[in-house]
Amino acid sequence: MTDYSEEQRNELEALESIYPDSFTVLSEEPTTFTITVTSEAGENDETVQTTLKFTYREKYPDETPLYEIVSQENLDDNDVTDIMKLLEQQAEENLGMVMIFTLVSAVQEKLNEIVDQIKTRREEEKKQKEREAEEEEKQRFHGTPVTIENFLNWKAKFDAELLEIKRKKMKEEEQAGKNKLSGKQLFEMDHNLDTSDIQFLEEAGNNVEVDESLFQEMDDLELEDEEDDPDYNPVNLDSD
């Protein structure tokens, strides 16, 4: 008959010896403890970490232990899901044997893989950003290649903008024509225009002064007639 208590007690002593700095007993009934697992240092000395909580069932190791992740650092949700699936797989494969060390070792390897994946993801993200920057630079210097589709889209937009400009211009010209008044409209708006000139003459008429000295009798002017000149000879004019 298997002494489950003895096997569990012996495993606890071994675990405490293997993980002196990360092993912690939480309770004895039922036996519950935690082990903190940390990956090897990756690029820039970064690490990922998780704390696993185990609880022995009454017939462990013929029954799988209860397990869960109680804390983690630098892991995303997908990583946590993968670790839980890994624990389930390892527990089923090692049923009937004490297995905590095996489970923790599997998680340790998984964390090391995750650190390497983080490095790979960062390198890929860096390359992607470089490709996007290069493509953007090409677009700046070469522009967008002309295709039938984007040309037709541009043409439709251009025609619409041109039509809108023409409509605005016609509207402005129409509005300007409405605001411009003809002579008849000006006359109809101001009925004083027909009397303004007469009124001006009437107002100025009494004030006009005439200098009579500027005028002389025509008889006083000394004008000579060419025919009265004794030296006048029409023949001589022809000879000139």
PDB file of C-alpha atoms in Angstrom:
ATOM      1  CA  MET A   1       0.000   0.000   0.000  1.00  0.00           C
ATOM      2  CA  THR A   2       1.394   3.398  -1.002  1.00  0.00           C
ATOM      3  CA  ASP A   3       2.186   5.804   1.804  1.00  0.00           C
ATOM      4  CA  TYR A   4       1.184   9.076   0.130  1.00  0.00           C
ATOM      5  CA  SER A   5       2.058  11.196   3.161  1.00  0.00           C
ATOM      6  CA  GLU A   6       5.597   9.822   3.211  1.00  0.00           C
ATOM      7  CA  GLU A   7       6.158  10.455  -0.481  1.00  0.00           C
ATOM      8  CA  GLN A   8       4.810  13.980  -0.169  1.00  0.00           C
ATOM      9  CA  ARG A   9       6.982  14.739   2.860  1.00  0.00           C
ATOM     10  CA  ASN A  10      10.140  13.460   1.142  1.00  0.00           C
ATOM     11  CA  GLU A  11       9.419  15.564  -1.944  1.00  0.00           C
ATOM     12  CA  LEU A  12       8.910  18.714   0.153  1.00  0.00           C
ATOM     13  CA  GLU A  13      12.327  18.212   1.766  1.00  0.00           C
ATOM     14  CA  ALA A  14      13.952  17.778  -1.652  1.00  0.00           C
ATOM     15  CA  LEU A  15      12.223  20.854  -3.073  1.00  0.00           C
ATOM     16  CA  GLU A  16      13.289  23.010  -0.154  1.00  0.00           C
ATOM     17  CA  SER A  17      16.867  21.899  -0.749  1.00  0.00           C
ATOM     18  CA  ILE A  18      16.723  22.526  -4.518  1.00  0.00           C
ATOM     19  CA  TYR A  19      14.959  25.921  -4.300  1.00  0.00           C
ATOM     20  CA  PRO A  20      16.106  27.419  -0.976  1.00  0.00           C
ATOM     21  CA  ASP A  21      15.460  31.032  -2.017  1.00  0.00           C
ATOM     22  CA  SER A  22      12.179  30.577  -3.901  1.00  0.00           C
ATOM     23  CA  PHE A  23      10.366  27.784  -2.029  1.00  0.00           C
ATOM     24  CA  THR A  24       7.699  28.779   0.531  1.00  0.00           C
ATOM     25  CA  VAL A  25       5.281  26.550   2.467  1.00  0.00           C
ATOM     26  CA  LEU A  26       1.873  28.200   2.850  1.00  0.00           C
ATOM     27  CA  SER A  27      -0.016  25.482   4.764  1.00  0.00           C
ATOM     28  CA  GLU A  28       0.266  21.843   5.921  1.00  0.00           C
ATOM     29  CA  GLU A  29      -3.379  20.770   5.746  1.00  0.00           C
ATOM     30  CA  PRO A  30      -3.638  20.505   2.860  1.00  0.00           C
ATOM     31  CA  THR A  31       0.026  20.825   1.943  1.00  0.00           C
ATOM     32  CA  THR A  32       0.352  24.022  -0.108  1.00  0.00           C
ATOM     33  CA  PHE A  33       3.512  25.800  -1.210  1.00  0.00           C
ATOM     34  CA  THR A  34       4.857  28.192  -3.866  1.00  0.00           C
ATOM     35  CA  ILE A  35       7.958  28.162  -6.026  1.00  0.00           C
ATOM     36  CA  THR A  36       9.106  31.242  -7.897  1.00  0.00           C
ATOM     37  CA  VAL A  37      10.666  30.500 -11.285  1.00  0.00           C
ATOM     38  CA  THR A  38      12.879  33.033 -13.075  1.00  0.00           C
ATOM     39  CA  SER A  39      14.288  32.795 -16.580  1.00  0.00           C
ATOM     40  CA  GLU A  40      17.907  33.237 -17.473  1.00  0.00           C
ATOM     41  CA  ALA A  41      18.896  36.812 -18.245  1.00  0.00           C
ATOM     42  CA  GLY A  42      18.183  37.805 -21.790  1.00  0.00           C
ATOM     43  CA  GLU A  43      19.228  40.805 -23.840  1.00  0.00           C
ATOM     44  CA  ASN A  44      19.854  43.858 -21.652  1.00  0.00           C
ATOM     45  CA  ASP A  45      19.743  41.496 -18.633  1.00  0.00           C
ATOM     46  CA  GLU A  46      15.963  41.310 -18.774  1.00  0.00           C
ATOM     47  CA  THR A  47      14.127  38.349 -17.297  1.00  0.00           C
ATOM     48  CA  VAL A  48      10.618  36.922 -17.082  1.00  0.00           C
ATOM     49  CA  GLN A  49       9.275  35.403 -13.910  1.00  0.00           C
ATOM     50  CA  THR A  50       6.304  33.536 -12.495  1.00  0.00           C
ATOM     51  CA  THR A  51       5.289  32.186  -9.104  1.00  0.00           C
ATOM     52  CA  LEU A  52       3.630  28.758  -9.141  1.00  0.00           C
ATOM     53  CA  LYS A  53       1.334  27.571  -6.381  1.00  0.00           C
ATOM     54  CA  PHE A  54       0.942  23.815  -5.768  1.00  0.00           C
ATOM     55  CA  THR A  55      -1.443  21.900  -3.488  1.00  0.00           C
ATOM     56  CA  TYR A  56      -1.150  18.173  -2.823  1.00  0.00           C
ATOM     57  CA  ARG A  57      -4.290  16.121  -3.217  1.00  0.00           C
ATOM     58  CA  GLU A  58      -4.813  13.263  -0.751  1.00  0.00           C
ATOM     59  CA  LYS A  59      -3.560  10.547  -3.132  1.00  0.00           C
ATOM     60  CA  TYR A  60      -0.762  12.512  -4.826  1.00  0.00           C
ATOM     61  CA  PRO A  61       1.275  11.340  -6.784  1.00  0.00           C
ATOM     62  CA  ASP A  62      -1.418   8.981  -8.077  1.00  0.00           C
ATOM     63  CA  GLU A  63      -3.498  12.131  -8.454  1.00  0.00           C
ATOM     64  CA  THR A  64      -2.212  15.256 -10.130  1.00  0.00           C
ATOM     65  CA  PRO A  65      -1.537  18.181  -7.811  1.00  0.00           C
ATOM     66  CA  LEU A  66      -3.539  21.389  -8.008  1.00  0.00           C
ATOM     67  CA  TYR A  67      -1.550  24.209  -9.596  1.00  0.00           C
ATOM     68  CA  GLU A  68      -1.989  27.830 -10.569  1.00  0.00           C
ATOM     69  CA  ILE A  69       0.016  30.959 -11.404  1.00  0.00           C
ATOM     70  CA  VAL A  70      -0.297  33.477  -8.574  1.00  0.00           C
ATOM     71  CA  SER A  71       1.972  36.185  -9.993  1.00  0.00           C
ATOM     72  CA  GLN A  72       4.103  36.953 -13.037  1.00  0.00           C
ATOM     73  CA  GLU A  73       6.455  39.578 -14.440  1.00  0.00           C
ATOM     74  CA  ASN A  74       6.961  40.552 -18.094  1.00  0.00           C
ATOM     75  CA  LEU A  75       4.578  37.872 -19.356  1.00  0.00           C
ATOM     76  CA  ASP A  76       1.579  38.566 -21.544  1.00  0.00           C
ATOM     77  CA  ASP A  77      -1.722  36.678 -21.449  1.00  0.00           C
ATOM     78  CA  ASN A  78      -0.676  34.285 -24.205  1.00  0.00           C
ATOM     79  CA  ASP A  79       2.456  33.328 -22.276  1.00  0.00           C
ATOM     80  CA  VAL A  80       0.414  32.588 -19.154  1.00  0.00           C
ATOM     81  CA  THR A  81      -1.980  30.430 -21.165  1.00  0.00           C
ATOM     82  CA  ASP A  82       0.915  28.493 -22.696  1.00  0.00           C
ATOM     83  CA  ILE A  83       2.440  27.842 -19.265  1.00  0.00           C
ATOM     84  CA  MET A  84      -0.855  26.502 -17.883  1.00  0.00           C
ATOM     85  CA  LYS A  85      -1.193  24.150 -20.872  1.00  0.00           C
ATOM     86  CA  LEU A  86       2.381  22.984 -20.335  1.00  0.00           C
ATOM     87  CA  LEU A  87       1.709  22.196 -16.654  1.00  0.00           C
ATOM     88  CA  GLU A  88      -1.376  20.188 -17.577  1.00  0.00           C
ATOM     89  CA  GLN A  89       0.523  18.173 -20.173  1.00  0.00           C
ATOM     90  CA  GLN A  90       3.458  17.418 -17.866  1.00  0.00           C
ATOM     91  CA  ALA A  91       1.179  16.462 -14.975  1.00  0.00           C
ATOM     92  CA  GLU A  92      -0.686  13.895 -17.099  1.00  0.00           C
ATOM     93  CA  GLU A  93       2.550  12.444 -18.481  1.00  0.00           C
ATOM     94  CA  ASN A  94       4.110  11.998 -15.009  1.00  0.00           C
ATOM     95  CA  LEU A  95       1.058  10.716 -13.165  1.00  0.00           C
ATOM     96  CA  GLY A  96       2.045   8.124 -10.482  1.00  0.00           C
ATOM     97  CA  MET A  97       5.448   9.739  -9.814  1.00  0.00           C
ATOM     98  CA  VAL A  98       6.407  12.760  -7.702  1.00  0.00           C
ATOM     99  CA  MET A  99       6.466  15.463 -10.325  1.00  0.00           C
ATOM    100  CA  ILE A 100       6.857  18.965  -8.880  1.00  0.00           C
ATOM    101  CA  PHE A 101      10.529  19.228  -9.874  1.00  0.00           C
ATOM    102  CA  THR A 102       9.637  18.075 -13.405  1.00  0.00           C
ATOM    103  CA  LEU A 103       6.832  20.630 -13.671  1.00  0.00           C
ATOM    104  CA  VAL A 104       9.011  23.480 -12.415  1.00  0.00           C
ATOM    105  CA  SER A 105      11.857  22.479 -14.760  1.00  0.00           C
ATOM    106  CA  ALA A 106       9.466  22.529 -17.746  1.00  0.00           C
ATOM    107  CA  VAL A 107       8.261  26.008 -16.781  1.00  0.00           C
ATOM    108  CA  GLN A 108      11.890  27.132 -16.402  1.00  0.00           C
ATOM    109  CA  GLU A 109      12.659  26.071 -19.981  1.00  0.00           C
ATOM    110  CA  LYS A 110       9.496  27.770 -21.209  1.00  0.00           C
ATOM    111  CA  LEU A 111      10.492  31.061 -19.574  1.00  0.00           C
ATOM    112  CA  ASN A 112      13.923  30.876 -21.225  1.00  0.00           C
ATOM    113  CA  GLU A 113      12.195  30.390 -24.586  1.00  0.00           C
ATOM    114  CA  ILE A 114       9.967  33.374 -23.924  1.00  0.00           C
ATOM    115  CA  VAL A 115      13.010  35.578 -23.226  1.00  0.00           C
ATOM    116  CA  ASP A 116      14.512  34.497 -26.555  1.00  0.00           C
ATOM    117  CA  GLN A 117      11.181  35.157 -28.277  1.00  0.00           C
ATOM    118  CA  ILE A 118      11.082  38.661 -26.791  1.00  0.00           C
ATOM    119  CA  LYS A 119      14.500  39.343 -28.313  1.00  0.00           C
ATOM    120  CA  THR A 120      13.327  37.956 -31.668  1.00  0.00           C
ATOM    121  CA  ARG A 121      10.102  39.983 -31.544  1.00  0.00           C
ATOM    122  CA  ARG A 122      12.016  43.175 -30.809  1.00  0.00           C
ATOM    123  CA  GLU A 123      14.412  42.538 -33.666  1.00  0.00           C
ATOM    124  CA  GLU A 124      11.479  41.877 -35.999  1.00  0.00           C
ATOM    125  CA  GLU A 125       9.669  45.012 -34.799  1.00  0.00           C
ATOM    126  CA  LYS A 126      12.846  47.031 -35.392  1.00  0.00           C
ATOM    127  CA  LYS A 127      13.199  45.626 -38.920  1.00  0.00           C
ATOM    128  CA  GLN A 128       9.509  46.312 -39.598  1.00  0.00           C
ATOM    129  CA  LYS A 129       9.890  49.940 -38.511  1.00  0.00           C
ATOM    130  CA  GLU A 130      12.957  50.282 -40.736  1.00  0.00           C
ATOM    131  CA  ARG A 131      11.019  48.859 -43.703  1.00  0.00           C
ATOM    132  CA  GLU A 132       8.126  51.211 -43.052  1.00  0.00           C
ATOM    133  CA  ALA A 133      10.525  54.172 -42.807  1.00  0.00           C
ATOM    134  CA  GLU A 134      12.177  53.186 -46.101  1.00  0.00           C
ATOM    135  CA  GLU A 135       8.805  52.826 -47.803  1.00  0.00           C
ATOM    136  CA  GLU A 136       7.704  56.208 -46.487  1.00  0.00           C
ATOM    137  CA  GLU A 137      10.921  57.758 -47.774  1.00  0.00           C
ATOM    138  CA  LYS A 138      10.324  56.233 -51.212  1.00  0.00           C
ATOM    139  CA  GLN A 139       6.804  57.628 -51.256  1.00  0.00           C
ATOM    140  CA  ARG A 140       8.134  61.096 -50.486  1.00  0.00           C
ATOM    141  CA  PHE A 141      10.534  61.086 -53.439  1.00  0.00           C
ATOM    142  CA  HIS A 142       8.714  58.935 -55.970  1.00  0.00           C
ATOM    143  CA  GLY A 143       5.093  59.507 -55.060  1.00  0.00           C
ATOM    144  CA  THR A 144       2.321  57.007 -55.461  1.00  0.00           C
ATOM    145  CA  PRO A 145       2.452  54.894 -58.663  1.00  0.00           C
ATOM    146  CA  VAL A 146      -0.329  55.889 -61.047  1.00  0.00           C
ATOM    147  CA  THR A 147      -2.919  53.231 -61.695  1.00  0.00           C
ATOM    148  CA  ILE A 148      -6.199  53.420 -63.592  1.00  0.00           C
ATOM    149  CA  GLU A 149      -8.099  53.229 -60.339  1.00  0.00           C
ATOM    150  CA  ASN A 150      -6.288  55.993 -58.440  1.00  0.00           C
ATOM    151  CA  PHE A 151      -6.185  58.180 -61.573  1.00  0.00           C
ATOM    152  CA  LEU A 152      -9.961  57.932 -61.976  1.00  0.00           C
ATOM    153  CA  ASN A 153     -10.414  58.733 -58.292  1.00  0.00           C
ATOM    154  CA  TRP A 154      -8.145  61.772 -58.646  1.00  0.00           C
ATOM    155  CA  LYS A 155      -9.936  62.869 -61.848  1.00  0.00           C
ATOM    156  CA  ALA A 156     -13.360  62.678 -60.198  1.00  0.00           C
ATOM    157  CA  LYS A 157     -12.128  64.691 -57.219  1.00  0.00           C
ATOM    158  CA  PHE A 158     -10.444  67.256 -59.481  1.00  0.00           C
ATOM    159  CA  ASP A 159     -13.569  67.703 -61.634  1.00  0.00           C
ATOM    160  CA  ALA A 160     -15.731  68.149 -58.551  1.00  0.00           C
ATOM    161  CA  GLU A 161     -13.400  70.815 -57.158  1.00  0.00           C
ATOM    162  CA  LEU A 162     -13.271  72.598 -60.523  1.00  0.00           C
ATOM    163  CA  LEU A 163     -17.057  72.565 -60.801  1.00  0.00           C
ATOM    164  CA  GLU A 164     -17.383  74.016 -57.331  1.00  0.00           C
ATOM    165  CA  ILE A 165     -14.963  76.845 -58.235  1.00  0.00           C
ATOM    166  CA  LYS A 166     -16.995  77.655 -61.363  1.00  0.00           C
ATOM    167  CA  ARG A 167     -20.222  77.703 -59.369  1.00  0.00           C
ATOM    168  CA  LYS A 168     -18.758  80.086 -56.828  1.00  0.00           C
ATOM    169  CA  LYS A 169     -17.441  82.356 -59.579  1.00  0.00           C
ATOM    170  CA  MET A 170     -20.812  82.420 -61.360  1.00  0.00           C
ATOM    171  CA  LYS A 171     -22.552  83.165 -58.097  1.00  0.00           C
ATOM    172  CA  GLU A 172     -20.165  86.022 -57.348  1.00  0.00           C
ATOM    173  CA  GLU A 173     -20.629  87.462 -60.858  1.00  0.00           C
ATOM    174  CA  GLU A 174     -24.387  87.161 -60.553  1.00  0.00           C
ATOM    175  CA  GLN A 175     -24.324  88.882 -57.195  1.00  0.00           C
ATOM    176  CA  ALA A 176     -22.067  91.623 -58.549  1.00  0.00           C
ATOM    177  CA  GLY A 177     -24.490  92.178 -61.464  1.00  0.00           C
ATOM    178  CA  LYS A 178     -27.381  92.565 -59.056  1.00  0.00           C
ATOM    179  CA  ASN A 179     -25.491  95.112 -56.973  1.00  0.00           C
ATOM    180  CA  LYS A 180     -24.454  97.276 -60.005  1.00  0.00           C
ATOM    181  CA  LEU A 181     -27.060 100.022 -60.689  1.00  0.00           C
ATOM    182  CA  SER A 182     -27.844 101.447 -64.117  1.00  0.00           C
ATOM    183  CA  GLY A 183     -28.218 105.201 -64.782  1.00  0.00           C
ATOM    184  CA  LYS A 184     -31.958 104.801 -64.784  1.00  0.00           C
ATOM    185  CA  GLN A 185     -31.849 103.008 -61.426  1.00  0.00           C
ATOM    186  CA  LEU A 186     -29.645 105.746 -59.984  1.00  0.00           C
ATOM    187  CA  PHE A 187     -32.055 108.375 -61.317  1.00  0.00           C
ATOM    188  CA  GLU A 188     -35.046 106.569 -59.873  1.00  0.00           C
ATOM    189  CA  MET A 189     -33.341 106.254 -56.515  1.00  0.00           C
ATOM    190  CA  ASP A 190     -32.476 110.007 -56.362  1.00  0.00           C
ATOM    191  CA  HIS A 191     -35.207 112.270 -57.834  1.00  0.00           C
ATOM    192  CA  ASN A 192     -33.122 115.357 -57.080  1.00  0.00           C
ATOM    193  CA  LEU A 193     -30.672 114.530 -59.856  1.00  0.00           C
ATOM    194  CA  ASP A 194     -32.894 116.237 -62.483  1.00  0.00           C
ATOM    195  CA  THR A 195     -32.925 119.526 -60.598  1.00  0.00           C
ATOM    196  CA  SER A 196     -29.377 119.523 -59.301  1.00  0.00           C
ATOM    197  CA  ASP A 197     -27.864 121.292 -62.332  1.00  0.00           C
ATOM    198  CA  ILE A 198     -30.618 123.908 -62.467  1.00  0.00           C
ATOM    199  CA  GLN A 199     -30.337 124.473 -58.765  1.00  0.00           C
ATOM    200  CA  PHE A 200     -26.585 124.926 -59.115  1.00  0.00           C
ATOM    201  CA  LEU A 201     -27.027 127.525 -61.888  1.00  0.00           C
ATOM    202  CA  GLU A 202     -29.665 129.373 -59.915  1.00  0.00           C
ATOM    203  CA  GLU A 203     -27.523 129.504 -56.842  1.00  0.00           C
ATOM    204  CA  ALA A 204     -24.506 130.717 -58.818  1.00  0.00           C
ATOM    205  CA  GLY A 205     -26.368 133.020 -61.258  1.00  0.00           C
ATOM    206  CA  ASN A 206     -26.559 136.093 -59.013  1.00  0.00           C
ATOM    207  CA  ASN A 207     -22.929 135.785 -58.119  1.00  0.00           C
ATOM    208  CA  VAL A 208     -21.436 135.750 -61.668  1.00  0.00           C
ATOM    209  CA  GLU A 209     -19.409 138.901 -62.360  1.00  0.00           C
ATOM    210  CA  VAL A 210     -18.549 139.981 -65.897  1.00  0.00           C
ATOM    211  CA  ASP A 211     -15.523 142.182 -66.616  1.00  0.00           C
ATOM    212  CA  GLU A 212     -16.766 144.475 -69.425  1.00  0.00           C
ATOM    213  CA  SER A 213     -13.266 145.845 -70.055  1.00  0.00           C
ATOM    214  CA  LEU A 214     -12.394 142.558 -71.697  1.00  0.00           C
ATOM    215  CA  PHE A 215     -14.759 143.393 -74.502  1.00  0.00           C
ATOM    216  CA  GLN A 216     -14.178 146.268 -77.042  1.00  0.00           C
ATOM    217  CA  GLU A 217     -16.073 147.545 -79.977  1.00  0.00           C
ATOM    218  CA  MET A 218     -14.997 145.850 -83.150  1.00  0.00           C
ATOM    219  CA  ASP A 219     -14.420 149.310 -84.745  1.00  0.00           C
ATOM    220  CA  ASP A 220     -11.712 150.097 -82.233  1.00  0.00           C
ATOM    221  CA  LEU A 221      -9.627 147.151 -83.326  1.00  0.00           C
ATOM    222  CA  GLU A 222      -6.894 147.985 -85.850  1.00  0.00           C
ATOM    223  CA  LEU A 223      -7.396 145.400 -88.509  1.00  0.00           C
ATOM    224  CA  GLU A 224      -5.932 145.850 -92.008  1.00  0.00           C
ATOM    225  CA  ASP A 225      -7.462 144.453 -95.111  1.00  0.00           C
ATOM    226  CA  GLU A 226      -4.943 143.010 -97.545  1.00  0.00           C
ATOM    227  CA  GLU A 227      -6.811 144.585-100.498  1.00  0.00           C
ATOM    228  CA  ASP A 228      -6.346 148.097 -99.056  1.00  0.00           C
ATOM    229  CA  ASP A 229      -2.606 147.636 -98.993  1.00  0.00           C
ATOM    230  CA  PRO A 230      -1.013 149.618-101.892  1.00  0.00           C
ATOM    231  CA  ASP A 231       1.739 147.052-102.169  1.00  0.00           C
ATOM    232  CA  TYR A 232      -0.676 144.165-102.484  1.00  0.00           C
ATOM    233  CA  ASN A 233      -0.238 142.343-105.800  1.00  0.00           C
ATOM    234  CA  PRO A 234      -1.906 138.944-106.317  1.00  0.00           C
ATOM    235  CA  VAL A 235       0.453 138.179-109.201  1.00  0.00           C
ATOM    236  CA  ASN A 236       3.379 138.320-106.978  1.00  0.00           C
ATOM    237  CA  LEU A 237       1.708 135.713-104.750  1.00  0.00           C
ATOM    238  CA  ASP A 238       1.588 133.290-107.658  1.00  0.00           C
ATOM    239  CA  SER A 239       5.247 133.882-108.505  1.00  0.00           C
ATOM    240  CA  ASP A 240       6.222 132.945-105.008  1.00  0.00           C
TER     241      ASP A 240
END
